[in-house]
């Protein structure tokens, strides 16, 4: 009998050794895979147009240069162009008159324009030099398993809102971003939002989604716990983030 037990134990050990181990992916690996399934290098050679609420947005990325633009119409029917390039920010009226903007206001306009463009092409941009990524493990939301990744930014190169903290839930099978959360500075402390992606579509090879935008029902909740709170219906729907009339042109390198 003793020998039979020994044989069974040895067989079990050998069987475990024969089973292939699951590949251990880093946060960088997961983000890169997510970018790839969302459009990959095509983001780096694209012109994108879309409407968000009452404004029009345009971006151009090509050979390391970029231009991010927001167009809005004021009460006088003037066209206001806010433009960000590698060289900085500028505002034009009717695409001709360059308007002087105080430095403090430039920061505000830059953050506002950047934010919309940033969310429109996620997860593109999360492999930048100023981006810090930490794999927090795995988490289940709506009976699906996700990689949970925390993202922070360096002050140098991280933009005006470099202190903001983001969390991404990336589908373990498809590598697509289905949920994200972020904290941001407010005058009276930290604000938090949780977004649920829906209405996925690919336009000329690039992935776009809309979002249900949630806020916590209680202020005491931790940013890292927003996924669990969503699963328990402990978040309040605040708004919908919908990109309309999306067009993409791919540029020849």
Short mmCIF file of C-alpha atoms in Angstrom, two decimals, residues 6-153:
data_model
loop_
_atom_site.label_atom_id
_atom_site.label_comp_id
_atom_site.label_asym_id
_atom_site.label_seq_id
_atom_site.Cartn_x
_atom_site.Cartn_y
_atom_site.Cartn_z
CA UNK A 6 4.31 6.86 -3.46
CA UNK A 7 3.59 6.03 -7.10
CA UNK A 8 0.37 8.12 -7.07
CA UNK A 9 2.15 11.13 -5.53
CA UNK A 10 5.01 10.91 -8.03
CA UNK A 11 2.53 10.69 -10.92
CA UNK A 12 0.69 13.79 -9.64
CA UNK A 13 3.95 15.75 -9.40
CA UNK A 14 5.00 14.77 -12.90
CA UNK A 15 1.55 15.67 -14.26
CA UNK A 16 1.80 19.16 -12.74
CA UNK A 17 5.21 19.64 -14.30
CA UNK A 18 3.90 18.62 -17.71
CA UNK A 19 1.10 21.23 -17.64
CA UNK A 20 2.06 24.42 -19.50
CA UNK A 21 2.37 27.44 -17.25
CA UNK A 22 0.32 30.53 -18.03
CA UNK A 23 2.51 33.23 -19.53
CA UNK A 24 3.19 36.02 -17.04
CA UNK A 25 2.59 39.31 -18.81
CA UNK A 26 3.86 42.66 -17.54
CA UNK A 27 1.78 45.84 -17.49
CA UNK A 28 3.81 47.01 -20.49
CA UNK A 29 3.03 43.80 -22.41
CA UNK A 30 -0.70 44.14 -21.71
CA UNK A 31 -0.86 47.81 -22.69
CA UNK A 32 1.08 47.16 -25.91
CA UNK A 33 -1.27 44.29 -26.79
CA UNK A 34 -4.27 46.52 -26.09
CA UNK A 35 -2.90 49.26 -28.34
CA UNK A 36 -2.27 46.70 -31.08
CA UNK A 37 -5.86 45.35 -31.11
CA UNK A 38 -7.17 48.93 -31.06
CA UNK A 39 -5.30 50.07 -34.16
CA UNK A 40 -1.60 49.83 -33.38
CA UNK A 41 0.80 51.92 -35.40
CA UNK A 42 -2.00 53.32 -37.54
CA UNK A 43 -2.66 55.89 -34.80
CA UNK A 44 0.77 57.35 -35.58
CA UNK A 45 -0.21 58.13 -39.17
CA UNK A 46 -3.79 59.28 -38.88
CA UNK A 47 -6.15 62.19 -39.28
CA UNK A 48 -9.21 61.87 -37.04
CA UNK A 49 -12.37 63.99 -36.96
CA UNK A 50 -15.29 63.70 -34.56
CA UNK A 51 -17.97 65.74 -32.82
CA UNK A 52 -18.34 65.74 -29.04
CA UNK A 53 -21.31 67.58 -27.63
CA UNK A 54 -21.38 70.99 -29.34
CA UNK A 55 -17.74 71.05 -30.49
CA UNK A 56 -15.73 69.57 -33.34
CA UNK A 57 -12.36 67.89 -32.80
CA UNK A 58 -9.58 67.13 -35.24
CA UNK A 59 -6.22 65.43 -34.73
CA UNK A 60 -3.29 64.75 -37.00
CA UNK A 61 -0.37 62.50 -36.04
CA UNK A 62 2.42 61.87 -38.51
CA UNK A 63 6.14 61.06 -38.21
CA UNK A 64 6.33 62.18 -34.57
CA UNK A 65 4.49 65.46 -35.12
CA UNK A 66 0.99 66.03 -33.83
CA UNK A 67 -1.79 68.59 -34.01
CA UNK A 68 -4.83 68.49 -31.73
CA UNK A 69 -7.63 70.94 -32.46
CA UNK A 70 -10.97 71.94 -30.98
CA UNK A 71 -13.43 74.06 -32.98
CA UNK A 72 -16.34 75.84 -31.35
CA UNK A 73 -18.72 78.57 -32.47
CA UNK A 74 -19.35 81.49 -30.09
CA UNK A 75 -22.47 83.63 -29.74
CA UNK A 76 -21.19 86.00 -32.42
CA UNK A 77 -20.95 83.09 -34.88
CA UNK A 78 -17.15 83.32 -34.82
CA UNK A 79 -15.20 80.10 -35.23
CA UNK A 80 -12.77 79.61 -32.31
CA UNK A 81 -9.87 77.25 -33.00
CA UNK A 82 -7.84 75.96 -30.03
CA UNK A 83 -4.75 74.22 -31.38
CA UNK A 84 -2.04 72.18 -29.67
CA UNK A 85 1.09 71.09 -31.54
CA UNK A 86 4.63 70.02 -30.66
CA UNK A 87 5.36 73.75 -30.39
CA UNK A 88 2.63 74.54 -27.85
CA UNK A 89 -0.83 76.13 -27.75
CA UNK A 90 -2.44 78.84 -29.84
CA UNK A 91 -5.95 80.19 -30.35
CA UNK A 92 -7.27 81.55 -33.62
CA UNK A 93 -10.54 83.25 -34.52
CA UNK A 94 -12.04 82.35 -37.91
CA UNK A 95 -8.79 80.48 -38.66
CA UNK A 96 -6.93 83.76 -39.32
CA UNK A 97 -6.63 86.04 -36.31
CA UNK A 98 -4.25 84.75 -33.65
CA UNK A 99 -5.53 85.70 -30.19
CA UNK A 100 -3.30 86.45 -27.21
CA UNK A 101 -4.11 84.09 -24.34
CA UNK A 102 -2.67 84.55 -20.79
CA UNK A 103 -0.41 81.74 -19.60
CA UNK A 104 -2.82 80.70 -16.84
CA UNK A 105 -5.65 80.37 -19.36
CA UNK A 106 -3.41 78.48 -21.81
CA UNK A 107 -2.97 75.76 -19.19
CA UNK A 108 -6.73 75.49 -18.74
CA UNK A 109 -7.46 75.33 -22.49
CA UNK A 110 -4.62 72.88 -23.13
CA UNK A 111 -5.86 70.51 -20.43
CA UNK A 112 -9.41 70.70 -21.76
CA UNK A 113 -8.46 69.97 -25.39
CA UNK A 114 -5.95 67.28 -24.41
CA UNK A 115 -8.46 65.46 -22.23
CA UNK A 116 -11.02 64.89 -24.98
CA UNK A 117 -8.40 63.74 -27.49
CA UNK A 118 -6.74 61.54 -24.86
CA UNK A 119 -9.92 59.61 -24.07
CA UNK A 120 -10.98 59.38 -27.72
CA UNK A 121 -8.08 57.14 -28.77
CA UNK A 122 -7.38 55.09 -25.64
CA UNK A 123 -5.29 53.07 -25.02
CA UNK A 124 -3.06 54.80 -27.56
CA UNK A 125 -0.57 57.01 -25.71
CA UNK A 126 -0.22 54.75 -22.68
CA UNK A 127 3.18 53.54 -23.87
CA UNK A 128 4.72 57.03 -23.67
CA UNK A 129 7.93 57.79 -21.83
CA UNK A 130 6.20 59.74 -19.04
CA UNK A 131 3.68 56.97 -18.35
CA UNK A 132 4.17 54.69 -15.33
CA UNK A 133 2.22 51.41 -15.39
CA UNK A 134 1.68 48.94 -12.54
CA UNK A 135 -0.12 45.62 -12.91
CA UNK A 136 -2.37 45.29 -9.85
CA UNK A 137 -3.45 41.75 -10.69
CA UNK A 138 -6.76 40.48 -12.02
CA UNK A 139 -10.34 41.42 -11.19
CA UNK A 140 -13.76 40.17 -12.27
CA UNK A 141 -16.45 42.60 -13.43
CA UNK A 142 -19.76 41.40 -14.85
CA UNK A 143 -18.49 37.80 -14.74
CA UNK A 144 -15.47 38.53 -16.94
CA UNK A 145 -11.82 38.56 -15.90
CA UNK A 146 -9.72 41.65 -16.47
CA UNK A 147 -6.13 42.72 -16.05
CA UNK A 148 -6.17 45.67 -13.67
CA UNK A 149 -3.51 48.29 -14.39
CA UNK A 150 -2.74 51.50 -12.53
CA UNK A 151 -1.32 54.39 -14.55
CA UNK A 152 0.43 57.52 -13.26
CA UNK A 153 2.47 60.17 -15.03
#
